[in-house]
Amino acid sequence: MESDPSDKSNPITPKKHDLKDDGDSSPALRSPGANPQEGWVTGHGERNDEDEGKKDQEKIDTSEIAEEKVDVVDPEVCYSLEKALEDIDKLATILSSSNDENDPSEIPEFVDRLMDFVEAEVAGYCTDLGEGKAKWSQDPQVNSFLEIVGRVSKLATVVAPSKCREKFASLINRIGKIQQEALSFLEDEFRVLLDECRPIDLEKEGNVKSKQESTEESDQSIEEGDSFGYTNDIVSGLNKIAKEMISCGYESECCQVYIVTRRNSFEELFNKFGFENISIDDVQKMQWEALEREIVKWIQTFKECASVHFYRELRLAEAVFAGYPSIATHLFYNLTRSMLIHILNFSEAVAMSSKRSAEKLFKFLDMFETLRDMTCTMDRYFKDEDSANQLRTEINTARSRIGEAIVSMFSDLENSIKTDAGKNPVPGGAVHPLTSYTINYLKYASEYKETLEQVFKEHLKIERADSNNRTEFQGENNQDNSEKEPSPFSIQLTRVMDLLDSNLEAKSKLYKDVSLSFIFMMNNGRYILQKVKGSVEINELMGNNWRRKKSSELRQYHKNYQRETWSKVLGCFRDEGLNVHGKVSKPELKERFKTFNAMFEEIHKTQSAWIVKDEQLQSELRVSISAVVIPAYRSFLGRHSHHFTAGRQSEKYVKYQPEDLETYIDELFDGTPATTGRRKQ
């Protein structure tokens, strides 16, 4: 039975071939310029012993060999991989030594048999190895396959520049076909193995973050078993293929497959996070609630990519292209920049959104902090300063635009205060909604104190390019040498506070009752002061001068209220005008008590409906009223109550005892209208 040449298990027997005989009994053929001991391989695969013994014999010119004709019948032998590799090396040596004057006149017949064997081997390897996929690097055939691919590529390199291309055309084409088939297979396998390096579940990969904290580990070799989330078998296989493709002149194809596949991997990762590539137009059309959710996804995506996944990509590139550091660095940079631009495009779109408003500030601050913090993380991955600078510039540009949007939001807050000109006063002189909104907004904003300081400092650099003017508040603070010069953000806060004070002053004029306008100013001023004192950040930013000034204003409002409300009441207790000819005028005394009773009852009825929510302020007001009114009333009553006849007359004019007044005063500012009645003694 005849053997099938396509079956690798069957021997491929060499054919008979004729060579011209010049009288020498040696059937072997030496290569021009080669070691005299190394000649063409004979049909039976042995070197000519006679040639090895003639070390001083001259090299045989290939033109002379071409004229020799020697009939040699080679015995059948098995054509092994080892034999094929040996023949490829010798053929490459002969062809690389040829020149115009000394060139083989023909390609020996054994080359066809060699190519048949190699072609069959490559086809068989591609079929067998293609079934292994992820276990590709463990297959025992891999090394043999890579070895034969390397030899064929070496042969192709030798044949390609030959000056006898027409003579070698058939061989060149066949070598090229084999090489193309083998390297195309490697390219496909490279892609398949890269696809196995998929995004990991960080909850199951607890050691990745700890590894990325120290970039010094990045120079460890894959032999140390550090898989950084990928199996060593896969990484080892990728490394072998990459080395072979690069050494065979397929560097660009290898890099192209790598970059495209890893980009696809990141796209898959983005989908896992729910992060989509949203255009500027889409962002402009989105409602804030939807955009806010997208910002949360963006922050998660950026943080995890910068702190974990980019690190893993760096380690993967270094491992796959071990021995080619410049290629690894170049690929990692291109991949990172591509993905980073994808991420930053969203932040650019958000920053350019025309639908800005003050309530969006906090998500913008979160984005700013993410961009700022991730810059330092990204810097650690690049040893090349130029690459680091380029990526840093990309991130800083995006961060600056978010920062300008933040400054703009504070301008929107200022405008909203300026334009809040409602004509309806708040019932009971309570804290105005504008006050609570603004102060709570500033309080929460101050929790981002360091970030906002940075934002406004960067913004101030731009403003100071054409102006060195300082605000009035800066001048005031400079008068106090005990305090530092205010920061740009504290100046901004003071500006907002001043606008709020002006707005509240205007709103207080809406009250017809002047006393109520002072209660309104006290309520709002006290609310502002207490909120500021309750926040470490905003309290520090506003400074001692501002607190002293605000406290002084509150005391003045209090005095103004006392004077406006109770000075007329206290006028009832003066002795002036009571005496007529040295005696107390009883009618005048009666009128004094009637006036006091009416005034007090009206004040109680009105001001018990007024609202003072701050318990301390409420208590301070009641105590101060009692301290002024009750002693004066007790003294007046003690001096003149005996002028009334006990009984109905006394009860008619002396309706309240000092204790009654104290009880009624304690009902003021509760927000509930109350009535007065004579207290039982």
C-alpha positions as semicolon CSV with decimal commas, in nm:
position;residue;x (nm);y (nm);z (nm)
1;M;0,000;0,000;0,000
2;E;0,128;0,345;-0,093
3;S;0,175;0,602;0,183
4;D;-0,034;0,914;0,187
5;P;0,195;1,220;0,176
6;S;-0,066;1,431;0,351
7;D;-0,058;1,202;0,651
8;K;0,216;1,317;0,892
9;S;0,245;0,968;1,034
10;N;0,360;0,827;0,700
11;P;0,717;0,875;0,576
12;I;0,787;1,101;0,285
13;T;1,050;0,931;0,073
14;P;1,295;1,133;-0,132
15;K;1,295;1,103;-0,509
16;K;1,592;1,008;-0,724
17;H;1,777;1,300;-0,872
18;D;2,072;1,336;-1,110
19;L;2,375;1,553;-1,063
20;K;2,658;1,597;-1,318
21;D;2,973;1,399;-1,240
22;D;3,314;1,559;-1,295
23;G;3,491;1,239;-1,209
24;D;3,464;1,283;-0,836
25;S;3,293;0,990;-0,675
26;S;3,129;1,217;-0,414
27;P;2,757;1,261;-0,476
28;A;2,734;1,541;-0,218
29;L;2,704;1,907;-0,311
30;R;2,864;2,180;-0,102
31;S;2,719;2,525;-0,061
32;P;2,926;2,812;-0,193
33;G;3,120;2,978;0,081
34;A;3,008;2,723;0,336
35;N;3,224;2,519;0,565
36;P;3,381;2,244;0,359
37;Q;3,241;1,998;0,610
38;E;2,886;2,113;0,544
39;G;2,743;2,042;0,202
40;W;2,407;1,978;0,041
41;V;2,214;1,701;0,202
42;T;2,231;1,376;0,010
43;G;1,928;1,173;-0,066
44;H;1,990;0,948;0,231
45;G;2,045;1,241;0,464
46;E;2,418;1,174;0,533
47;R;2,717;1,400;0,474
48;N;2,986;1,286;0,232
49;D;3,272;1,139;0,437
50;E;3,518;1,203;0,160
51;D;3,431;1,577;0,162
52;E;3,483;1,589;0,537
53;G;3,828;1,438;0,497
54;K;3,944;1,686;0,235
55;K;3,978;1,997;0,449
56;D;4,230;2,156;0,217
57;Q;4,024;2,099;-0,099
58;E;3,909;2,418;-0,275
59;K;3,544;2,517;-0,257
60;I;3,351;2,397;-0,554
61;D;3,209;2,676;-0,761
62;T;2,836;2,646;-0,811
63;S;2,877;2,702;-1,186
64;E;3,099;2,392;-1,195
65;I;2,854;2,197;-0,985
66;A;2,579;2,281;-1,227
67;E;2,774;2,102;-1,505
68;E;2,822;1,787;-1,299
69;K;2,590;1,496;-1,350
70;V;2,593;1,218;-1,098
71;D;2,320;0,962;-1,078
72;V;2,239;0,887;-0,719
73;V;1,964;0,667;-0,597
74;D;1,868;0,760;-0,239
75;P;1,727;0,501;-0,008
76;E;1,383;0,570;0,142
77;V;1,399;0,739;0,479
78;C;1,144;0,905;0,712
79;Y;1,139;1,285;0,674
80;S;1,119;1,415;1,030
81;L;1,062;1,766;1,167
82;E;1,418;1,773;1,294
83;K;1,545;1,678;0,947
84;A;1,325;1,943;0,786
85;L;1,452;2,216;1,017
86;E;1,809;2,113;0,944
87;D;1,750;2,126;0,568
88;I;1,581;2,467;0,596
89;D;1,880;2,604;0,784
90;K;2,126;2,468;0,527
91;L;1,923;2,596;0,235
92;A;1,904;2,938;0,400
93;T;2,282;2,934;0,448
94;I;2,347;2,852;0,083
95;L;2,102;3,112;-0,048
96;S;2,234;3,381;0,183
97;S;2,587;3,310;0,057
98;S;2,500;3,335;-0,313
99;N;2,581;3,629;-0,537
100;D;2,573;3,718;-0,905
101;E;2,899;3,538;-0,983
102;N;2,840;3,241;-0,757
103;D;2,472;3,147;-0,757
104;P;2,304;2,805;-0,766
105;S;2,199;2,718;-1,121
106;E;1,891;2,535;-0,996
107;I;1,700;2,448;-0,682
108;P;1,768;2,089;-0,577
109;E;1,478;1,851;-0,601
110;F;1,477;1,781;-0,228
111;V;1,349;2,136;-0,171
112;D;1,014;2,036;-0,320
113;R;0,993;1,744;-0,084
114;L;1,094;1,974;0,201
115;M;0,821;2,223;0,113
116;D;0,565;1,941;0,084
117;F;0,656;1,827;0,432
118;V;0,655;2,177;0,583
119;E;0,327;2,265;0,415
120;A;0,164;1,950;0,547
121;E;0,306;2,008;0,893
122;V;0,182;2,369;0,909
123;A;-0,164;2,268;0,788
124;G;-0,176;1,990;1,046
125;Y;-0,061;2,215;1,328
126;C;-0,318;2,480;1,240
127;T;-0,592;2,218;1,250
128;D;-0,480;2,054;1,573
129;L;-0,386;2,367;1,765
130;G;-0,698;2,548;1,654
131;E;-0,906;2,308;1,860
132;G;-0,727;2,397;2,186
133;K;-0,816;2,767;2,202
134;A;-0,759;2,882;2,563
135;K;-0,528;2,585;2,635
136;W;-0,322;2,669;2,330
137;S;-0,002;2,740;2,523
138;Q;-0,016;2,401;2,696
139;D;-0,027;2,198;2,373
140;P;0,303;2,012;2,322
141;Q;0,289;2,089;1,950
142;V;0,308;2,462;2,007
143;N;0,684;2,490;2,039
144;S;0,737;2,273;1,731
145;F;0,492;2,479;1,535
146;L;0,650;2,807;1,640
147;E;0,994;2,669;1,559
148;I;0,900;2,571;1,207
149;V;0,721;2,904;1,150
150;G;1,034;3,084;1,260
151;R;1,253;2,881;1,023
152;V;1,019;2,939;0,729
153;S;1,015;3,313;0,798
154;K;1,394;3,312;0,816
155;L;1,405;3,133;0,481
156;A;1,163;3,385;0,333
157;T;1,385;3,667;0,449
158;V;1,685;3,507;0,281
159;V;1,511;3,430;-0,049
160;A;1,330;3,762;-0,087
161;P;1,634;3,982;-0,169
162;S;1,788;3,723;-0,399
163;K;1,906;3,856;-0,735
164;C;1,779;3,543;-0,906
165;R;1,413;3,605;-0,825
166;E;1,295;3,468;-1,159
167;K;1,477;3,144;-1,095
168;F;1,343;3,121;-0,739
169;A;0,993;3,257;-0,811
170;S;0,818;2,927;-0,750
171;L;1,006;2,869;-0,425
172;I;0,946;3,225;-0,308
173;N;0,574;3,198;-0,375
174;R;0,548;2,867;-0,196
175;I;0,742;2,987;0,107
176;G;0,525;3,300;0,116
177;K;0,208;3,092;0,102
178;I;0,320;2,869;0,390
179;Q;0,433;3,168;0,592
180;Q;0,108;3,353;0,527
181;E;-0,101;3,054;0,633
182;A;0,099;3,002;0,951
183;L;0,104;3,367;1,054
184;S;-0,263;3,415;0,971
185;F;-0,333;3,127;1,206
186;L;-0,116;3,285;1,473
187;E;-0,297;3,613;1,426
188;D;-0,633;3,443;1,476
189;E;-0,507;3,257;1,782
190;F;-0,364;3,581;1,920
191;R;-0,707;3,738;1,891
192;V;-0,878;3,438;2,049
193;L;-0,643;3,437;2,348
194;L;-0,681;3,813;2,394
195;D;-1,057;3,767;2,397
196;E;-1,007;3,538;2,694
197;C;-0,864;3,833;2,889
198;R;-1,202;3,978;2,969
199;P;-1,296;4,240;3,229
200;I;-1,300;4,092;3,576
201;D;-1,550;4,115;3,856
202;L;-1,374;4,340;4,105
203;E;-1,571;4,196;4,396
204;K;-1,413;3,858;4,320
205;E;-1,070;4,003;4,247
206;G;-0,977;4,130;4,591
207;N;-0,604;4,131;4,530
208;V;-0,600;4,349;4,218
209;K;-0,637;4,679;4,398
210;S;-0,364;4,592;4,642
211;K;-0,136;4,508;4,352
212;Q;-0,204;4,831;4,168
213;E;-0,108;5,035;4,472
214;S;0,257;4,964;4,404
215;T;0,361;5,017;4,044
216;E;0,709;4,896;4,129
217;E;0,568;4,545;4,084
218;S;0,519;4,613;3,714
219;D;0,870;4,496;3,629
220;Q;0,809;4,147;3,764
221;S;0,814;3,879;3,498
222;I;0,528;3,648;3,419
223;E;0,742;3,358;3,535
224;E;0,682;3,475;3,891
225;G;0,322;3,364;3,854
226;D;0,167;3,709;3,889
227;S;-0,131;3,676;3,657
228;F;-0,286;4,009;3,764
229;G;-0,631;3,874;3,688
230;Y;-0,549;3,662;3,380
231;T;-0,432;3,302;3,372
232;N;-0,061;3,249;3,324
233;D;-0,130;2,998;3,046
234;I;-0,310;3,259;2,839
235;V;-0,048;3,527;2,899
236;S;0,233;3,283;2,819
237;G;0,063;3,184;2,495
238;L;0,015;3,546;2,396
239;N;0,379;3,617;2,468
240;K;0,498;3,330;2,247
241;I;0,276;3,434;1,958
242;A;0,375;3,800;1,989
243;K;0,744;3,715;1,982
244;E;0,700;3,495;1,676
245;M;0,491;3,747;1,484
246;I;0,729;4,031;1,559
247;S;1,039;3,829;1,469
248;C;0,871;3,723;1,144
249;G;0,806;4,081;1,041
250;Y;0,439;4,085;1,142
251;E;0,475;4,348;1,413
252;S;0,212;4,585;1,269
253;E;-0,044;4,304;1,231
254;C;0,025;4,186;1,584
255;C;-0,012;4,535;1,729
256;Q;-0,326;4,603;1,529
257;V;-0,494;4,287;1,657
258;Y;-0,386;4,368;2,011
259;I;-0,513;4,727;2,016
260;V;-0,846;4,646;1,848
261;T;-0,915;4,349;2,075
262;R;-0,829;4,536;2,393
263;R;-1,047;4,828;2,287
264;N;-1,333;4,585;2,242
265;S;-1,259;4,453;2,589
266;F;-1,293;4,801;2,734
267;E;-1,615;4,857;2,541
268;E;-1,745;4,545;2,710
269;L;-1,629;4,683;3,044
270;F;-1,808;5,012;2,979
271;N;-2,126;4,823;2,897
272;K;-2,090;4,634;3,223
273;F;-2,081;4,966;3,409
274;G;-2,376;5,092;3,205
275;F;-2,163;5,373;3,067
276;E;-2,261;5,470;2,714
277;N;-2,106;5,697;2,455
278;I;-2,352;5,986;2,482
279;S;-2,315;6,273;2,237
280;I;-2,321;6,641;2,329
281;D;-2,659;6,679;2,162
282;D;-2,801;6,392;2,367
283;V;-2,665;6,544;2,687
284;Q;-2,825;6,877;2,601
285;K;-3,162;6,708;2,560
286;M;-3,147;6,495;2,877
287;Q;-3,347;6,578;3,186
288;W;-3,131;6,641;3,489
289;E;-3,250;6,328;3,672
290;A;-3,138;6,110;3,380
291;L;-2,810;6,298;3,337
292;E;-2,740;6,269;3,709
293;R;-2,764;5,890;3,681
294;E;-2,524;5,895;3,387
295;I;-2,277;6,104;3,588
296;V;-2,281;5,843;3,864
297;K;-2,200;5,572;3,607
298;W;-1,927;5,791;3,456
299;I;-1,761;5,841;3,795
300;Q;-1,763;5,468;3,867
301;T;-1,628;5,387;3,523
302;F;-1,346;5,639;3,537
303;K;-1,241;5,552;3,891
304;E;-1,229;5,179;3,834
305;C;-1,058;5,211;3,497
306;A;-0,793;5,452;3,627
307;S;-0,727;5,272;3,954
308;V;-0,762;4,908;3,845
309;H;-0,823;4,828;3,481
310;F;-0,560;5,055;3,326
311;Y;-0,309;4,904;3,567
312;R;-0,407;4,556;3,454
313;E;-0,370;4,663;3,091
314;L;-0,022;4,793;3,164
315;R;0,077;4,463;3,321
316;L;-0,081;4,267;3,035
317;A;0,105;4,469;2,770
318;E;0,433;4,428;2,956
319;A;0,379;4,053;2,984
320;V;0,257;3,990;2,629
321;F;0,536;4,199;2,478
322;A;0,807;4,099;2,722
323;G;1,136;4,174;2,551
324;Y;0,982;4,459;2,353
325;P;0,932;4,735;2,613
326;S;0,892;5,013;2,356
327;I;0,610;4,824;2,184
328;A;0,439;4,752;2,516
329;T;0,464;5,118;2,619
330;H;0,338;5,242;2,283
331;L;0,040;5,006;2,280
332;F;-0,055;5,080;2,639
333;Y;-0,036;5,454;2,576
334;N;-0,251;5,436;2,262
335;L;-0,506;5,212;2,427
336;T;-0,524;5,423;2,742
337;R;-0,549;5,749;2,551
338;S;-0,824;5,609;2,329
339;M;-1,030;5,492;2,625
340;L;-0,955;5,806;2,822
341;I;-1,081;6,029;2,542
342;H;-1,395;5,816;2,529
343;I;-1,445;5,882;2,900
344;L;-1,353;6,251;2,884
345;N;-1,589;6,318;2,595
346;F;-1,877;6,271;2,834
347;S;-1,738;6,518;3,088
348;E;-1,685;6,768;2,807
349;A;-2,047;6,725;2,701
350;V;-2,170;6,774;3,058
351;A;-1,953;7,084;3,104
352;M;-2,093;7,234;2,784
353;S;-2,452;7,165;2,885
354;S;-2,655;7,485;2,866
355;K;-2,898;7,365;3,132
356;R;-2,689;7,465;3,430
357;S;-2,842;7,545;3,765
358;A;-2,724;7,574;4,122
359;E;-2,863;7,238;4,233
360;K;-2,635;7,057;3,986
361;L;-2,326;7,187;4,165
362;F;-2,259;6,882;4,377
363;K;-2,247;6,632;4,090
364;F;-2,014;6,867;3,904
365;L;-1,794;6,880;4,213
366;D;-1,788;6,501;4,223
367;M;-1,678;6,500;3,859
368;F;-1,409;6,762;3,927
369;E;-1,270;6,559;4,218
370;T;-1,269;6,243;4,009
371;L;-1,073;6,413;3,732
372;R;-0,831;6,566;3,982
373;D;-0,769;6,253;4,185
374;M;-0,739;6,020;3,887
375;T;-0,470;6,241;3,732
376;C;-0,226;6,136;4,005
377;T;-0,324;5,773;3,962
378;M;-0,271;5,785;3,586
379;D;0,069;5,950;3,624
380;R;0,208;5,639;3,793
381;Y;0,153;5,424;3,486
382;F;0,381;5,618;3,252
383;K;0,756;5,623;3,285
384;D;0,778;5,836;2,974
385;E;0,725;6,196;3,081
386;D;0,595;6,305;2,740
387;S;0,320;6,042;2,745
388;A;0,228;6,132;3,102
389;N;0,215;6,502;3,012
390;Q;-0,011;6,442;2,714
391;L;-0,264;6,244;2,914
392;R;-0,237;6,485;3,204
393;T;-0,318;6,770;2,966
394;E;-0,626;6,586;2,837
395;I;-0,755;6,532;3,190
396;N;-0,670;6,883;3,311
397;T;-0,848;7,040;3,016
398;A;-1,164;6,847;3,097
399;R;-1,127;6,934;3,464
400;S;-1,087;7,305;3,388
401;R;-1,410;7,306;3,190
402;I;-1,595;7,140;3,475
403;G;-1,438;7,398;3,709
404;E;-1,560;7,688;3,496
405;A;-1,908;7,534;3,502
406;I;-1,891;7,526;3,883
407;V;-1,796;7,894;3,896
408;S;-2,083;7,965;3,660
409;M;-2,322;7,785;3,895
410;F;-2,223;8,018;4,176
411;S;-2,298;8,306;3,943
412;D;-2,638;8,150;3,886
413;L;-2,687;8,138;4,262
414;E;-2,604;8,507;4,288
415;N;-2,846;8,590;4,009
416;S;-3,122;8,386;4,169
417;I;-3,078;8,587;4,492
418;K;-3,076;8,917;4,307
419;T;-3,388;8,837;4,109
420;D;-3,589;8,693;4,400
421;A;-3,815;8,994;4,446
422;G;-4,133;8,836;4,580
423;K;-4,392;9,088;4,700
424;N;-4,557;8,863;4,956
425;P;-4,396;8,875;5,301
426;V;-4,345;8,551;5,491
427;P;-4,625;8,513;5,751
428;G;-4,519;8,576;6,109
429;G;-4,175;8,707;6,014
430;A;-4,041;8,352;5,986
431;V;-3,724;8,245;5,808
432;H;-3,762;8,313;5,438
433;P;-3,731;8,012;5,200
434;L;-3,459;8,200;5,012
435;T;-3,256;8,216;5,333
436;S;-3,287;7,848;5,417
437;Y;-3,217;7,744;5,057
438;T;-2,912;7,966;5,019
439;I;-2,755;7,889;5,355
440;N;-2,807;7,514;5,330
441;Y;-2,672;7,525;4,977
442;L;-2,359;7,702;5,097
443;K;-2,331;7,471;5,395
444;Y;-2,330;7,161;5,176
445;A;-2,105;7,328;4,924
446;S;-1,855;7,402;5,201
447;E;-1,820;7,029;5,261
448;Y;-1,629;7,042;4,931
449;K;-1,417;7,322;5,076
450;E;-1,079;7,207;4,946
451;T;-1,216;7,135;4,602
452;L;-1,396;7,469;4,577
453;E;-1,086;7,648;4,701
454;Q;-0,896;7,490;4,413
455;V;-1,170;7,573;4,162
456;F;-1,185;7,940;4,257
457;K;-0,807;7,976;4,281
458;E;-0,772;7,848;3,927
459;H;-1,052;8,077;3,817
460;L;-0,896;8,374;3,997
461;K;-0,574;8,326;3,800
462;I;-0,771;8,393;3,486
463;E;-0,947;8,695;3,634
464;R;-0,626;8,848;3,764
465;A;-0,476;8,845;3,419
466;D;-0,644;9,179;3,355
467;S;-0,747;9,295;3,702
468;N;-0,580;9,311;4,043
469;N;-0,874;9,468;4,226
470;R;-0,982;9,329;4,557
471;T;-1,330;9,317;4,702
472;E;-1,448;9,537;4,985
473;F;-1,461;9,236;5,211
474;Q;-1,097;9,170;5,152
475;G;-1,022;9,521;5,271
476;E;-1,230;9,471;5,583
477;N;-1,058;9,150;5,671
478;N;-0,719;9,304;5,616
479;Q;-0,798;9,542;5,898
480;D;-0,787;9,245;6,132
481;N;-0,425;9,141;6,140
482;S;-0,515;8,832;6,338
483;E;-0,681;8,678;6,032
484;K;-0,526;8,556;5,714
485;E;-0,608;8,703;5,379
486;P;-0,936;8,546;5,269
487;S;-0,929;8,274;5,008
488;P;-1,105;8,314;4,673
489;F;-1,383;8,080;4,783
490;S;-1,440;8,264;5,112
491;I;-1,466;8,587;4,912
492;Q;-1,725;8,418;4,695
493;L;-1,922;8,306;5,002
494;T;-1,912;8,656;5,147
495;R;-2,041;8,799;4,822
496;V;-2,335;8,560;4,831
497;M;-2,401;8,644;5,198
498;D;-2,398;9,016;5,124
499;L;-2,645;8,968;4,840
500;L;-2,870;8,765;5,068
501;D;-2,856;9,032;5,339
502;S;-2,952;9,301;5,089
503;N;-3,239;9,092;4,959
504;L;-3,369;9,023;5,312
505;E;-3,343;9,390;5,400
506;A;-3,564;9,469;5,103
507;K;-3,811;9,196;5,197
508;S;-3,837;9,329;5,554
509;K;-3,984;9,650;5,411
510;L;-4,284;9,450;5,291
511;Y;-4,414;9,428;5,650
512;K;-4,647;9,706;5,756
513;D;-4,565;9,643;6,119
514;V;-4,216;9,776;6,177
515;S;-4,171;9,556;6,482
516;L;-4,243;9,251;6,270
517;S;-3,980;9,358;6,017
518;F;-3,723;9,349;6,297
519;I;-3,842;9,004;6,404
520;F;-3,806;8,894;6,042
521;M;-3,449;9,022;6,027
522;M;-3,368;8,861;6,361
523;N;-3,513;8,529;6,253
524;N;-3,321;8,519;5,929
525;G;-3,000;8,660;6,076
526;R;-3,009;8,413;6,363
527;Y;-3,074;8,124;6,123
528;I;-2,777;8,227;5,909
529;L;-2,543;8,268;6,206
530;Q;-2,638;7,938;6,368
531;K;-2,601;7,744;6,043
532;V;-2,259;7,894;5,987
533;K;-2,146;7,817;6,340
534;G;-2,275;7,462;6,303
535;S;-2,051;7,392;6,005
536;V;-1,678;7,372;6,068
537;E;-1,598;7,438;5,703
538;I;-1,820;7,738;5,638
539;N;-1,749;7,882;5,984
540;E;-1,379;7,881;5,908
541;L;-1,435;8,031;5,566
542;M;-1,652;8,319;5,690
543;G;-1,410;8,415;5,966
544;N;-1,438;8,598;6,299
545;N;-1,500;8,940;6,150
546;W;-1,809;8,824;5,971
547;R;-1,946;8,651;6,283
548;R;-1,888;8,960;6,498
549;K;-2,055;9,177;6,241
550;K;-2,356;8,946;6,213
551;S;-2,391;8,920;6,593
552;S;-2,379;9,298;6,621
553;E;-2,653;9,330;6,360
554;L;-2,873;9,087;6,551
555;R;-2,831;9,284;6,874
556;Q;-2,928;9,600;6,692
557;Y;-3,240;9,439;6,544
558;H;-3,330;9,326;6,895
559;K;-3,292;9,677;7,036
560;N;-3,493;9,821;6,751
561;Y;-3,774;9,574;6,820
562;Q;-3,774;9,656;7,192
563;R;-3,788;10,024;7,123
564;E;-4,056;9,999;6,856
565;T;-4,285;9,763;7,049
566;W;-4,240;9,827;7,419
567;S;-4,126;10,190;7,453
568;K;-4,487;10,313;7,430
569;V;-4,595;10,052;7,682
570;L;-4,328;10,163;7,924
571;G;-4,447;10,521;7,877
572;C;-4,763;10,427;8,063
573;F;-4,557;10,376;8,380
574;R;-4,404;10,723;8,396
575;D;-4,515;10,946;8,684
576;E;-4,493;11,256;8,470
577;G;-4,839;11,396;8,406
578;L;-5,010;11,205;8,687
579;N;-4,976;11,468;8,956
580;V;-5,208;11,768;8,962
581;H;-5,145;12,020;9,239
582;G;-4,926;11,770;9,418
583;K;-5,180;11,490;9,408
584;V;-5,225;11,191;9,179
585;S;-5,503;11,252;8,932
586;K;-5,731;10,953;8,958
587;P;-5,883;10,997;8,611
588;E;-5,535;11,016;8,462
589;L;-5,430;10,708;8,655
590;K;-5,733;10,519;8,531
591;E;-5,646;10,621;8,176
592;R;-5,291;10,499;8,219
593;F;-5,406;10,153;8,329
594;K;-5,668;10,137;8,053
595;T;-5,405;10,233;7,794
596;F;-5,157;9,978;7,921
597;N;-5,418;9,703;7,928
598;A;-5,527;9,775;7,573
599;M;-5,172;9,798;7,441
600;F;-5,056;9,482;7,613
601;E;-5,358;9,286;7,498
602;E;-5,307;9,400;7,140
603;I;-4,938;9,313;7,150
604;H;-5,014;8,973;7,301
605;K;-5,281;8,899;7,045
606;T;-5,063;9,005;6,752
607;Q;-4,720;8,886;6,852
608;S;-4,827;8,549;6,984
609;A;-4,898;8,473;6,617
610;W;-4,550;8,578;6,515
611;I;-4,298;8,299;6,461
612;V;-3,958;8,259;6,620
613;K;-3,849;7,901;6,560
614;D;-3,507;7,933;6,716
615;E;-3,567;7,841;7,078
616;Q;-3,272;8,036;7,204
617;L;-3,376;8,353;7,022
618;Q;-3,735;8,303;7,136
619;S;-3,620;8,269;7,495
620;E;-3,391;8,571;7,468
621;L;-3,677;8,785;7,338
622;R;-3,920;8,678;7,611
623;V;-3,662;8,722;7,886
624;S;-3,565;9,067;7,762
625;I;-3,930;9,174;7,740
626;S;-4,004;9,046;8,087
627;A;-3,693;9,212;8,222
628;V;-3,810;9,548;8,094
629;V;-4,187;9,535;8,133
630;I;-4,255;9,336;8,450
631;P;-4,030;9,533;8,692
632;A;-4,163;9,861;8,557
633;Y;-4,523;9,743;8,587
634;R;-4,470;9,600;8,935
635;S;-4,320;9,929;9,051
636;F;-4,599;10,137;8,896
637;L;-4,863;9,908;9,039
638;G;-4,706;9,925;9,383
639;R;-4,700;10,302;9,379
640;H;-5,057;10,360;9,261
641;S;-5,283;10,057;9,314
642;H;-5,396;10,190;9,654
643;H;-5,571;10,479;9,479
644;F;-5,838;10,239;9,355
645;T;-6,121;10,123;9,576
646;A;-6,093;9,754;9,645
647;G;-6,341;9,546;9,457
648;R;-6,496;9,617;9,120
649;Q;-6,305;9,937;9,061
650;S;-5,973;9,777;9,129
651;E;-6,052;9,478;8,906
652;K;-6,173;9,705;8,628
653;Y;-5,848;9,893;8,593
654;V;-5,587;9,662;8,741
655;K;-5,654;9,360;8,517
656;Y;-5,312;9,198;8,543
657;Q;-5,076;9,109;8,816
658;P;-4,701;9,091;8,734
659;E;-4,720;8,712;8,728
660;D;-4,997;8,731;8,471
661;L;-4,783;8,945;8,246
662;E;-4,499;8,695;8,267
663;T;-4,734;8,414;8,164
664;Y;-4,863;8,609;7,866
665;I;-4,515;8,714;7,757
666;D;-4,417;8,348;7,752
667;E;-4,689;8,294;7,489
668;L;-4,533;8,540;7,245
669;F;-4,377;8,418;6,916
670;D;-4,541;8,075;6,928
671;G;-4,707;8,121;6,591
672;T;-5,053;8,074;6,742
673;P;-5,286;8,372;6,799
674;A;-5,395;8,391;7,164
675;T;-5,632;8,604;7,369
676;T;-5,582;8,755;7,710
677;G;-5,813;8,731;8,008
678;R;-5,800;8,834;8,368
679;R;-5,599;8,596;8,572
680;K;-5,753;8,475;8,896
681;Q;-5,561;8,574;9,203
